Coordinates of C-alpha atoms and ligand atoms in Angstrom, one line a residue:
Chain A
M1 CA -16.9 -9.5 -7.1
T2 CA -16.3 -5.8 -7.8
E3 CA -15.5 -4.3 -11.1
L4 CA -11.8 -4.4 -10.3
D5 CA -11.5 -8.1 -9.8
T6 CA -9.9 -8.9 -13.1
S7 CA -7.5 -11.8 -12.4
A8 CA -7.8 -14.7 -14.6
P9 CA -9.3 -18.1 -13.4
V10 CA -6.7 -20.2 -11.4
G11 CA -5.6 -23.6 -12.5
V12 CA -5.6 -23.5 -16.2
G13 CA -2.4 -25.5 -16.5
K14 CA 1.2 -24.6 -16.4
V15 CA 1.9 -21.3 -18.2
D16 CA 4.7 -21.4 -20.7
V17 CA 6.2 -18.0 -19.8
A18 CA 8.7 -18.1 -22.6
A19 CA 5.9 -17.9 -25.0
L20 CA 4.4 -14.8 -23.4
V21 CA 7.3 -12.4 -24.1
E22 CA 8.6 -11.5 -27.7
P23 CA 11.1 -8.7 -28.5
D24 CA 8.5 -6.2 -29.3
R25 CA 5.3 -7.4 -27.5
V26 CA 4.2 -9.3 -24.5
H27 CA 1.1 -11.3 -23.8
G28 CA -1.7 -9.5 -21.8
S29 CA -1.7 -12.4 -19.3
V30 CA 1.6 -11.4 -17.9
Y31 CA -0.5 -8.7 -16.0
T32 CA -3.4 -10.7 -15.1
S33 CA -2.6 -14.4 -14.6
Q34 CA -2.4 -15.8 -11.1
E35 CA -0.1 -18.6 -12.3
V36 CA 2.3 -16.1 -13.9
Y37 CA 2.2 -14.1 -10.6
D38 CA 3.0 -17.2 -8.6
Q39 CA 6.1 -17.9 -10.8
E40 CA 7.2 -14.3 -10.4
M41 CA 7.0 -14.4 -6.6
D42 CA 9.1 -17.6 -6.7
R43 CA 11.6 -16.7 -9.4
I44 CA 11.9 -13.0 -8.9
F45 CA 11.1 -12.2 -5.3
R46 CA 12.3 -15.3 -3.5
N47 CA 15.3 -16.2 -5.7
G48 CA 16.9 -12.9 -6.8
W49 CA 18.0 -9.6 -5.3
V50 CA 15.2 -7.4 -4.1
F51 CA 15.5 -3.9 -2.4
V52 CA 14.5 -4.2 1.3
A53 CA 15.4 -1.0 3.2
H54 CA 17.9 1.8 3.4
D55 CA 20.8 2.1 5.9
S56 CA 19.4 5.3 7.2
E57 CA 16.2 3.6 8.4
V58 CA 18.2 1.5 10.8
P59 CA 21.0 3.8 11.8
E60 CA 21.7 2.4 15.4
P61 CA 22.4 -1.0 16.7
G62 CA 19.1 -2.5 17.5
D63 CA 17.1 -0.5 15.0
Y64 CA 14.7 -2.4 12.9
V65 CA 12.0 -2.1 10.3
T66 CA 9.5 -4.8 9.3
R67 CA 8.9 -5.6 5.6
R68 CA 7.0 -8.0 3.4
I69 CA 8.6 -9.7 0.5
A70 CA 6.4 -12.0 -1.7
G71 CA 3.8 -11.9 1.2
E72 CA 6.4 -13.2 3.7
P73 CA 7.1 -11.2 6.9
W74 CA 10.8 -10.1 7.4
I75 CA 12.7 -8.0 9.9
V76 CA 15.6 -5.8 8.7
V77 CA 17.7 -5.2 11.9
R78 CA 21.0 -3.8 12.7
G79 CA 22.8 -6.0 15.3
K80 CA 25.3 -4.7 17.9
D81 CA 28.1 -5.6 15.6
G82 CA 26.7 -3.0 13.2
E83 CA 25.7 -5.6 10.6
V84 CA 22.2 -5.3 8.9
R85 CA 20.5 -8.7 8.8
V86 CA 17.3 -9.7 7.2
L87 CA 15.5 -12.3 9.4
A88 CA 12.3 -14.1 8.9
N89 CA 9.6 -12.5 11.2
R90 CA 8.3 -15.9 12.2
C91 CA 8.7 -17.5 15.6
T92 CA 10.5 -20.8 15.2
H93 CA 8.2 -22.5 17.7
R94 CA 4.8 -22.5 16.2
G95 CA 4.9 -19.7 13.6
N96 CA 3.6 -16.6 15.4
R97 CA 4.6 -13.3 13.7
L98 CA 7.3 -12.2 16.2
C99 CA 7.8 -8.4 15.7
N100 CA 4.6 -6.6 15.3
A101 CA 5.7 -3.0 14.8
D102 CA 6.6 -0.9 11.6
A103 CA 9.9 0.1 13.1
G104 CA 11.6 0.4 16.5
N105 CA 14.7 -0.5 18.5
S106 CA 15.4 -3.7 20.4
S107 CA 18.1 -6.0 21.4
S108 CA 15.8 -9.0 21.3
F109 CA 12.4 -10.1 20.1
R110 CA 10.0 -11.9 22.6
C111 CA 7.3 -14.0 21.0
P112 CA 4.0 -13.0 22.4
Y113 CA 2.6 -16.5 22.1
H114 CA 4.6 -18.6 24.4
G115 CA 7.5 -16.2 25.2
W116 CA 10.4 -17.7 23.2
T117 CA 13.0 -14.9 22.9
F118 CA 15.5 -14.2 20.0
S119 CA 18.4 -11.8 20.0
N120 CA 18.4 -9.4 17.3
D121 CA 21.0 -11.4 15.5
G122 CA 18.4 -14.2 15.3
H123 CA 19.7 -16.5 17.9
L124 CA 17.2 -18.4 20.1
T125 CA 18.1 -17.1 23.6
G126 CA 15.2 -18.0 25.9
V127 CA 12.7 -20.8 26.1
P128 CA 10.3 -20.5 29.1
M129 CA 9.7 -23.6 31.2
R130 CA 12.4 -25.4 29.3
D131 CA 12.4 -28.6 31.3
G132 CA 9.3 -29.6 29.4
Y133 CA 11.3 -30.3 26.4
G134 CA 13.5 -33.0 27.7
S135 CA 17.2 -33.3 27.4
S136 CA 17.6 -33.7 23.7
F137 CA 16.3 -30.1 23.1
H138 CA 19.7 -28.7 23.9
E139 CA 21.0 -30.3 20.6
V140 CA 18.3 -28.6 18.4
R141 CA 18.1 -25.4 20.2
D142 CA 21.0 -23.8 18.3
A143 CA 19.5 -24.6 15.1
M144 CA 16.2 -22.8 16.0
G145 CA 17.3 -19.3 15.4
L146 CA 15.4 -17.1 13.1
A147 CA 15.7 -18.0 9.5
P148 CA 18.0 -15.5 7.7
A149 CA 17.8 -14.4 4.2
A150 CA 20.4 -16.2 2.1
A151 CA 22.2 -13.1 1.2
V152 CA 22.2 -9.5 2.3
D153 CA 24.4 -6.8 0.7
S154 CA 24.3 -3.0 0.1
Y155 CA 25.2 -0.4 -2.3
G156 CA 25.4 3.3 -1.3
G157 CA 23.1 2.7 1.7
F158 CA 20.5 0.8 -0.3
V159 CA 20.1 -2.8 1.3
F160 CA 19.1 -5.6 -0.9
A161 CA 18.5 -9.3 0.1
S162 CA 18.0 -12.4 -1.8
L163 CA 16.0 -14.8 0.3
N164 CA 17.4 -18.0 -1.4
P165 CA 21.0 -18.2 -2.5
P166 CA 21.4 -15.9 -5.5
A167 CA 23.0 -17.0 -8.7
I168 CA 24.9 -13.7 -8.8
T169 CA 26.4 -11.1 -6.6
L170 CA 24.6 -7.9 -5.9
R171 CA 27.2 -5.9 -7.9
E172 CA 26.6 -8.2 -10.9
H173 CA 22.8 -7.7 -10.5
L174 CA 23.2 -4.0 -10.3
G175 CA 25.5 -3.8 -13.3
N176 CA 25.2 -0.4 -14.9
S177 CA 22.5 0.9 -12.5
T178 CA 25.2 1.8 -10.1
V179 CA 25.9 4.9 -12.2
A180 CA 22.4 6.1 -11.2
L181 CA 22.9 5.3 -7.5
D182 CA 26.2 7.2 -7.6
R183 CA 24.4 10.1 -9.4
L184 CA 21.9 10.4 -6.6
L185 CA 24.6 10.2 -3.8
A186 CA 26.6 12.9 -5.7
L187 CA 23.9 15.3 -4.5
S188 CA 24.8 14.7 -0.8
P189 CA 27.9 16.3 0.7
T190 CA 28.7 13.3 2.7
G191 CA 27.6 10.8 0.0
E192 CA 24.7 9.7 2.4
L193 CA 20.9 9.9 2.3
N194 CA 18.2 10.1 4.9
L195 CA 15.1 8.0 4.2
R196 CA 13.3 8.6 7.5
A197 CA 10.5 11.0 6.4
G198 CA 8.1 8.1 6.3
W199 CA 6.8 6.0 3.4
M200 CA 3.6 7.0 1.7
K201 CA 1.7 3.8 1.1
H202 CA -0.5 4.0 -2.0
D203 CA -3.0 1.0 -2.7
M204 CA -2.7 0.5 -6.5
R205 CA -5.4 -1.4 -8.2
C206 CA -3.0 -2.7 -10.8
N207 CA -0.3 -5.2 -11.5
W208 CA 2.9 -4.4 -9.9
K209 CA 4.8 -4.4 -13.1
M210 CA 2.5 -1.7 -14.4
V211 CA 3.6 0.6 -11.6
M212 CA 7.3 -0.1 -12.3
E213 CA 7.2 0.1 -16.0
N214 CA 5.2 3.3 -16.1
N215 CA 7.9 5.0 -14.0
V216 CA 10.2 4.8 -17.1
D217 CA 7.6 5.5 -19.7
G218 CA 8.4 8.8 -21.4
Y219 CA 5.5 8.5 -23.8
H220 CA 2.5 8.9 -21.4
A221 CA 3.3 12.2 -19.6
L222 CA 1.8 14.6 -22.2
F223 CA -1.6 12.6 -21.9
T224 CA -1.7 11.1 -18.5
H225 CA -0.4 14.3 -16.9
A226 CA -2.0 16.8 -19.3
S227 CA -3.8 18.3 -16.3
V228 CA -0.5 19.2 -14.6
Y229 CA 1.1 20.8 -17.7
D230 CA -1.9 22.6 -18.8
A231 CA -3.3 23.8 -15.5
V232 CA -0.4 24.0 -13.1
K233 CA 2.9 24.3 -14.7
P234 CA 4.6 23.6 -17.9
A235 CA 7.0 20.6 -18.4
K236 CA 10.6 21.3 -17.2
V237 CA 11.9 20.7 -20.8
S238 CA 10.0 20.1 -24.1
H239 CA 8.4 16.8 -24.8
V240 CA 9.4 17.0 -28.5
P241 CA 12.1 14.6 -29.0
S242 CA 14.0 16.5 -31.9
K243 CA 14.2 19.6 -29.7
V244 CA 15.9 18.0 -26.6
E245 CA 18.8 15.8 -25.6
V246 CA 16.6 13.5 -23.5
Y247 CA 17.3 9.7 -23.8
V248 CA 15.8 6.5 -22.6
R249 CA 18.2 3.7 -21.7
D250 CA 17.9 -0.1 -21.3
L251 CA 20.8 -0.5 -18.7
G252 CA 20.6 -4.4 -18.9
N253 CA 19.4 -6.8 -16.3
G254 CA 16.0 -5.2 -16.4
H255 CA 17.2 -1.8 -15.2
S256 CA 16.3 1.3 -17.3
E257 CA 16.0 5.0 -17.1
I258 CA 14.8 8.3 -18.6
D259 CA 18.0 10.4 -18.7
Y260 CA 17.8 14.3 -18.7
A261 CA 21.6 14.6 -18.0
K262 CA 22.7 15.6 -21.4
E263 CA 19.9 18.2 -22.1
Y264 CA 20.6 19.8 -18.6
S265 CA 24.2 19.9 -19.4
R266 CA 23.6 21.4 -22.8
L267 CA 21.7 24.2 -21.0
D268 CA 24.2 24.3 -18.3
E269 CA 21.6 25.3 -15.9
E270 CA 21.5 24.2 -12.3
F271 CA 18.4 22.8 -10.6
I272 CA 16.2 22.6 -13.6
W273 CA 15.0 19.5 -11.9
F274 CA 14.2 21.2 -8.6
G275 CA 11.8 23.9 -9.7
R276 CA 14.7 25.9 -11.1
I277 CA 15.6 27.1 -7.7
R278 CA 18.6 29.5 -7.5
R279 CA 21.6 28.3 -5.7
E280 CA 21.5 31.6 -3.6
K281 CA 18.4 30.2 -1.9
L282 CA 20.3 27.2 -0.7
P283 CA 23.5 28.7 0.8
N284 CA 24.3 26.3 3.5
Y285 CA 23.8 23.3 1.3
V286 CA 25.8 24.8 -1.6
A287 CA 28.7 25.7 0.9
A288 CA 28.7 22.1 2.3
M289 CA 28.7 20.5 -1.2
E290 CA 31.5 22.8 -2.4
E291 CA 33.5 22.1 0.6
A292 CA 33.0 18.3 0.3
R293 CA 33.3 18.0 -3.5
G294 CA 34.8 21.2 -4.9
A295 CA 33.1 23.8 -7.1
E296 CA 33.3 21.9 -10.3
D297 CA 31.8 18.7 -9.2
T298 CA 29.1 20.6 -7.2
H299 CA 28.1 22.5 -10.3
R300 CA 28.0 19.4 -12.3
A301 CA 25.8 17.5 -9.7
F302 CA 23.4 20.6 -9.6
V303 CA 23.3 20.6 -13.4
V304 CA 22.6 16.8 -14.1
G305 CA 20.5 16.3 -11.0
P306 CA 19.2 13.0 -9.6
P307 CA 18.5 9.9 -11.6
H308 CA 15.1 8.7 -13.0
T309 CA 15.9 5.1 -13.0
L310 CA 14.3 1.8 -12.3
I311 CA 16.3 -0.9 -10.7
F312 CA 14.7 -4.3 -11.4
P313 CA 12.5 -5.6 -9.8
N314 CA 11.3 -3.3 -7.0
L315 CA 13.3 0.0 -6.7
F316 CA 12.6 3.2 -8.6
L317 CA 15.1 6.2 -8.1
A318 CA 12.3 8.7 -8.7
E319 CA 14.6 11.8 -8.8
M320 CA 14.5 13.2 -5.3
N321 CA 12.1 10.3 -4.2
I322 CA 12.5 6.6 -3.6
M323 CA 9.7 4.2 -4.6
T324 CA 9.5 0.5 -4.0
V325 CA 6.6 -1.7 -4.9
E326 CA 5.0 -4.7 -3.2
P327 CA 3.1 -7.0 -5.3
L328 CA -0.3 -8.2 -3.6
G329 CA -1.6 -10.3 -6.4
P330 CA -1.9 -9.9 -10.2
G331 CA -4.2 -6.9 -10.0
R332 CA -3.0 -5.2 -6.8
A333 CA 0.2 -3.6 -5.6
I334 CA 1.3 -1.1 -2.8
A335 CA 3.6 1.6 -4.0
Y336 CA 5.8 3.0 -1.2
T337 CA 7.3 6.3 -1.6
T338 CA 9.8 8.4 0.6
P339 CA 11.6 11.6 -0.3
A340 CA 15.4 11.3 -0.6
L341 CA 16.6 13.7 2.1
I342 CA 20.1 14.8 2.5
P343 CA 21.5 14.8 6.0
G344 CA 22.2 18.3 7.3
A345 CA 20.6 20.0 4.4
D346 CA 17.4 21.3 6.0
E347 CA 16.9 24.1 3.4
V348 CA 16.8 21.4 0.6
N349 CA 14.8 18.9 2.5
E350 CA 11.8 21.1 3.3
K351 CA 11.5 21.7 -0.3
T352 CA 11.9 18.0 -1.1
L353 CA 9.1 17.1 1.3
R354 CA 6.7 19.5 -0.3
R355 CA 7.7 18.6 -3.8
S356 CA 7.3 14.9 -2.8
E357 CA 3.7 15.5 -1.6
G358 CA 2.9 17.6 -4.7
A359 CA 3.9 14.8 -7.2
M360 CA 3.8 11.5 -5.3
G361 CA 1.5 9.2 -3.4
P362 CA -2.3 8.7 -3.3
A363 CA -3.1 12.5 -3.4
G364 CA -0.1 13.6 -5.6
F365 CA -0.7 15.6 -8.7
L366 CA 1.2 12.8 -10.9
I367 CA 1.0 9.5 -9.2
A368 CA -2.8 9.6 -8.4
D369 CA -3.3 9.7 -12.1
D370 CA -0.7 7.1 -12.9
G371 CA -2.6 4.9 -10.4
E372 CA -5.9 5.6 -12.1
I373 CA -4.4 4.8 -15.5
G374 CA -2.9 1.5 -13.9
A375 CA -6.3 0.6 -12.7
R376 CA -7.9 1.2 -16.1
N377 CA -5.1 -0.7 -17.9
Q378 CA -6.0 -3.7 -15.7
L379 CA -9.7 -3.4 -16.7
G380 CA -8.7 -3.2 -20.3
L381 CA -6.5 -6.1 -20.2
A382 CA -9.5 -8.2 -19.0
A383 CA -10.4 -8.3 -22.7
G384 CA -9.5 -11.5 -24.3
S385 CA -8.7 -9.9 -27.7
P386 CA -6.4 -8.6 -28.8
E387 CA -4.0 -10.8 -26.7
W388 CA -0.9 -8.7 -27.1
V389 CA 0.6 -5.6 -25.7
V390 CA 2.7 -3.6 -28.2
L391 CA 6.2 -2.4 -27.3
R392 CA 7.7 -1.5 -30.8
R393 CA 8.0 2.2 -30.3
G394 CA 11.6 3.3 -31.2
E395 CA 12.7 -0.2 -31.9
E396 CA 14.4 0.8 -35.2
S397 CA 16.1 3.7 -33.7
D398 CA 17.6 1.9 -30.7
I399 CA 21.5 2.3 -30.5
T400 CA 23.7 0.1 -28.4
D401 CA 26.7 1.7 -26.6
E402 CA 28.7 1.0 -23.5
T403 CA 25.9 2.3 -21.2
G404 CA 23.3 0.0 -22.7
I405 CA 20.5 0.3 -25.3
V406 CA 19.9 3.9 -25.9
N407 CA 17.2 5.8 -27.7
H408 CA 17.2 9.6 -28.4
D409 CA 13.5 9.8 -28.0
K410 CA 12.0 9.7 -24.6
S411 CA 8.8 8.1 -25.8
A412 CA 10.6 5.1 -27.1
E413 CA 9.7 1.9 -25.4
T414 CA 13.3 0.9 -24.9
P415 CA 13.0 0.6 -21.2
Q416 CA 9.9 -1.7 -21.4
R417 CA 11.7 -3.9 -23.9
G418 CA 14.6 -4.1 -21.6
W419 CA 12.4 -4.9 -18.6
W420 CA 10.5 -7.7 -20.4
K421 CA 13.7 -9.3 -21.9
H422 CA 15.2 -9.6 -18.4
W423 CA 11.8 -10.7 -16.8
S424 CA 11.4 -13.5 -19.3
Q425 CA 15.0 -14.7 -18.8
V426 CA 14.5 -14.7 -15.0
L427 CA 11.2 -16.6 -15.0
T428 CA 12.4 -19.1 -17.6
G429 CA 15.8 -19.6 -15.7
T430 CA 17.8 -18.6 -18.7
T431 CA 19.9 -16.0 -17.0
T432 CA 22.3 -17.2 -14.3
A433 CA 25.0 -14.7 -15.4
P434 CA 24.8 -10.9 -15.8
D435 CA 23.4 -10.2 -19.3
A436 CA 24.6 -6.5 -19.3
Chain B
M1 CA 4.7 -2.6 5.8
S2 CA 0.9 -3.1 6.2
D3 CA -1.9 -4.7 8.1
L4 CA -1.3 -4.7 11.9
T5 CA 2.3 -3.4 11.8
S6 CA 1.2 0.0 10.5
L7 CA -1.7 0.8 12.6
G8 CA -1.5 4.6 13.1
A9 CA -2.5 6.3 16.3
A10 CA -5.9 8.0 16.8
A11 CA -5.6 11.7 16.9
A12 CA -6.6 12.7 20.5
A13 CA -8.8 15.7 21.5
P14 CA -7.4 18.1 24.0
A15 CA -8.8 18.0 27.5
G16 CA -11.4 20.8 28.1
A17 CA -13.1 20.5 24.7
V18 CA -16.5 22.2 24.5
P19 CA -19.2 19.8 23.5
A20 CA -21.6 20.1 20.6
A21 CA -23.9 22.5 22.3
G22 CA -21.0 25.0 22.6
V23 CA -20.5 25.1 18.8
D24 CA -21.8 28.2 17.2
P25 CA -24.4 27.3 14.7
A26 CA -22.7 29.7 12.1
L27 CA -19.4 27.6 12.5
A28 CA -21.3 24.3 12.1
S29 CA -23.1 25.6 9.1
F30 CA -19.7 26.7 7.5
I31 CA -18.3 23.3 8.2
Y32 CA -21.3 21.5 6.5
T33 CA -21.1 23.8 3.5
E34 CA -17.4 23.1 3.1
A35 CA -18.3 19.3 3.3
R36 CA -21.1 19.6 0.7
L37 CA -19.0 21.6 -1.8
A38 CA -16.2 19.0 -1.4
D39 CA -18.8 16.1 -1.9
E40 CA -20.4 17.8 -5.0
A41 CA -17.0 18.5 -6.7
R42 CA -17.9 22.2 -6.7
Y43 CA -14.2 22.9 -6.8
S44 CA -14.0 26.7 -7.2
E45 CA -16.6 27.5 -4.6
W46 CA -14.7 25.2 -2.1
E47 CA -11.5 27.0 -2.9
A48 CA -13.2 30.3 -2.2
L49 CA -13.7 29.3 1.4
W50 CA -10.0 29.4 2.2
D51 CA -8.0 32.2 3.8
D52 CA -4.7 33.4 2.5
D53 CA -2.6 31.6 5.1
A54 CA -4.4 28.4 4.4
K55 CA -3.1 24.9 5.4
Y56 CA -4.8 21.8 4.2
W57 CA -3.0 18.9 5.9
V58 CA -3.4 15.1 5.6
P59 CA -0.6 13.6 7.8
M60 CA 0.5 10.0 7.8
H61 CA 0.5 10.1 11.7
P62 CA -0.9 12.6 14.2
D63 CA 2.4 13.1 15.8
H64 CA 4.2 13.8 12.5
D65 CA 6.1 17.1 11.9
P66 CA 5.8 18.4 8.4
K67 CA 9.3 19.7 8.6
V68 CA 10.7 16.1 9.0
N69 CA 7.9 13.9 7.8
V70 CA 6.1 13.5 4.4
S71 CA 2.4 13.8 4.4
Y72 CA -0.2 12.7 2.0
I73 CA -1.3 16.3 1.7
Y74 CA 0.4 19.4 2.9
D75 CA -1.0 22.3 0.8
N76 CA -0.5 26.0 1.3
R77 CA -2.9 28.5 -0.4
R78 CA -0.8 28.3 -3.6
R79 CA -0.9 24.5 -3.7
I80 CA -4.6 24.6 -3.0
R81 CA -5.0 26.8 -6.1
S82 CA -3.0 24.3 -8.3
R83 CA -5.0 21.4 -6.9
I84 CA -8.2 23.0 -7.8
A85 CA -6.9 24.2 -11.2
Q86 CA -5.9 20.5 -11.8
L87 CA -9.5 19.2 -10.9
N88 CA -11.0 21.9 -13.0
S89 CA -8.9 21.0 -16.1
G90 CA -11.3 18.0 -16.9
N91 CA -8.1 16.0 -17.3
R92 CA -7.5 14.9 -13.6
H93 CA -8.0 11.2 -14.7
S94 CA -8.4 10.0 -11.1
Q95 CA -11.4 12.4 -10.7
T96 CA -12.7 12.2 -14.3
P97 CA -15.5 11.5 -13.8
P98 CA -15.5 12.8 -10.0
S99 CA -16.1 10.2 -7.4
V100 CA -19.6 10.1 -6.1
L101 CA -19.2 11.2 -2.5
R102 CA -21.3 11.8 0.6
R103 CA -19.8 12.5 4.1
L104 CA -21.2 12.6 7.5
I105 CA -19.7 14.9 10.2
T106 CA -20.4 14.4 13.8
N107 CA -19.2 14.9 17.4
L108 CA -18.3 18.6 16.8
E109 CA -16.5 20.2 19.6
V110 CA -14.7 23.5 20.0
V111 CA -11.2 22.7 21.0
A112 CA -9.6 26.2 21.0
Q113 CA -10.6 29.8 20.7
D114 CA -8.7 33.0 20.2
A115 CA -9.7 36.6 19.2
D116 CA -10.8 35.8 15.7
T117 CA -10.2 32.1 15.2
T118 CA -12.0 29.1 16.5
T119 CA -10.7 25.6 16.2
V120 CA -13.5 23.0 15.8
A121 CA -13.0 19.2 15.6
G122 CA -15.2 16.3 14.8
N123 CA -15.4 12.8 13.4
F124 CA -16.2 12.0 9.8
V125 CA -17.2 9.2 7.5
I126 CA -17.0 9.5 3.8
Y127 CA -18.6 7.1 1.4
E128 CA -16.7 7.3 -2.0
Y129 CA -18.0 5.4 -5.0
R130 CA -15.7 5.1 -7.9
F131 CA -14.8 1.6 -9.1
D132 CA -16.3 0.3 -6.0
L133 CA -17.4 1.7 -2.7
T134 CA -14.7 3.0 -0.4
V135 CA -15.2 4.0 3.1
W136 CA -13.0 6.7 4.6
A137 CA -13.2 7.8 8.3
G138 CA -11.2 10.0 10.7
R139 CA -11.2 13.2 12.5
Y140 CA -11.2 16.6 11.1
E141 CA -9.9 19.6 12.7
Y142 CA -10.8 23.1 11.3
R143 CA -9.5 26.5 12.0
I144 CA -12.1 29.0 11.1
R145 CA -11.5 32.6 11.1
A146 CA -13.9 35.6 11.3
R147 CA -12.9 38.1 8.6
G148 CA -15.2 41.1 8.0
G149 CA -18.7 39.6 8.2
D150 CA -17.4 36.4 6.7
L151 CA -16.0 33.1 7.8
K152 CA -12.7 31.8 6.3
L153 CA -11.0 28.4 6.5
A154 CA -7.5 29.0 7.8
A155 CA -6.6 25.3 8.3
K156 CA -8.1 21.9 7.8
T157 CA -6.4 18.8 9.1
V158 CA -7.6 15.4 8.2
H159 CA -6.4 12.5 10.5
L160 CA -7.4 9.4 8.6
V161 CA -8.0 6.3 10.7
N162 CA -6.1 4.4 8.0
A163 CA -3.3 7.0 7.8
G164 CA -0.9 4.1 8.6
G165 CA -1.9 2.8 5.1
P166 CA -2.1 1.5 2.6
V167 CA -4.2 4.3 1.3
S168 CA -6.2 4.4 -2.0
T169 CA -6.0 7.1 -4.5
M170 CA -7.4 10.2 -2.8
S171 CA -7.5 12.9 -5.4
F172 CA -10.9 14.0 -4.3
L173 CA -11.3 16.8 -1.8
V174 CA -11.1 14.8 1.4
Ligands
FES501 S1 4.8 -19.5 18.7 FE1 6.3 -18.2 19.5 S2 6.6 -19.0 21.4 FE2 5.2 -20.3 20.6
FE2_502 FE1 3.3 9.3 -14.7

């Protein structure tokens, strides 16, 4: 046992999740209890929509990537019909993991154990020494293909799956968060992205929800990231709420964001979000954007920039990065981060790569410290008292409009309240329809 | 996206490498000094070893191209300065207090040589104690330049054996 093993003892009886979440506070055990964790894997990760991959990771027929969802191995593969399938990475014979690479291209998968072969659409196509199975085997063989996820759908190239039949469609699940996805795609002349630079894999010693919630916490930056603002570079706009038009927003369905669009629009300055680079430095990209979208929309896209938006449960549009999180237990998670590259825009992409390394991942100027704070949060929550985590900040200044619940103070805990409300509804089975 | 599926590849030394006996003691000494300054969190002294065209690189795979792939670290001289300023601020939480570190460097070989620059490669093990003991290992490659009477670090590449990930927080000087 090391200092970081802080998960609560298992087998303390069925946790009543409904009692752990109130509108302005949550019980600390939501981060530490194995039983809560097991319920999350079941209700959120096996029975709801989760982000699995991006179209650009599997651009050609036969391209695949392997992923884990709730500890289970999956293959995300594009068939020769162009369709992206999500198939259980488990041989239907005796269970061997079929595909053992991160990524590749193959028309079929051959099990290394006894040689059963499956086409990349999941059909069982080859069984060595078939005679040994007797004549009735033909009848079951067709039913012995790789198990598919119950539902696969995508939006703007982001592929989501629901392992079991989902209660709602992907569009219903995404709700208002499609605005954020559109905002990101508006920065690409073709409306497409390239997520092939590789995923940084950061071993986080904290609960997976801590990783996600913190991404839309506008309160912590001045403190957690003081070393960046003091020693490296000042914040892009002021942190003082009354001085800026920066908002936090609960978009519904657990999605939420920090939104700088109004502030950037007020300043009407391009690329504040990209190191305030001048458009003259990106001539080919600017030309491609103006050609595809016209001067006005291009200017607007360059001013408002990319989203800073969390899509429940495991996708974070981190401005020009994409982050997804894999839970590994109550006190452990892997954060995967890759830069959002724009096809054909090399002059932008090289800067995006360097900015991504600067901010994100295990050595990043920002995320390394977020990870440290996450680990210490886990250590703090091991205390039995007080039992609750307080999320009241900005509660009285929240305003509801057509975009969600909004607060004109980036440090309000509006996104966290939205996250927990939805989390509780999913775990207690009280949301089967969109609650946006 | 982890365990067996994400084994990286080992960084290979080029054929014709000169074995340990061929590494100039002054170069070896420079390498050990760099290691000790990193281990002891002597940030500004460590920074002073770098030349102006510095490249401090920790790739996710030895075959990756920084023009198309993201790396864990790809610092130029300016980014190194920022990294050190952040560490020196006293508020770099993931290094406050600094990790307790000791590293071993071995199997040194000269792998390339031109007029003023020697490329030396070797294996390393780092023991890091923070919340618990973390062992890091891999291959270092240094480009060391003779400038005036001085040696300067032009490039340091760190091929982690676990670059395929997942990788723990790595905000110490690796
Ligand atoms: S387990 Fe795959 S062929 Fe037997
Ligand atoms: Fe942060």
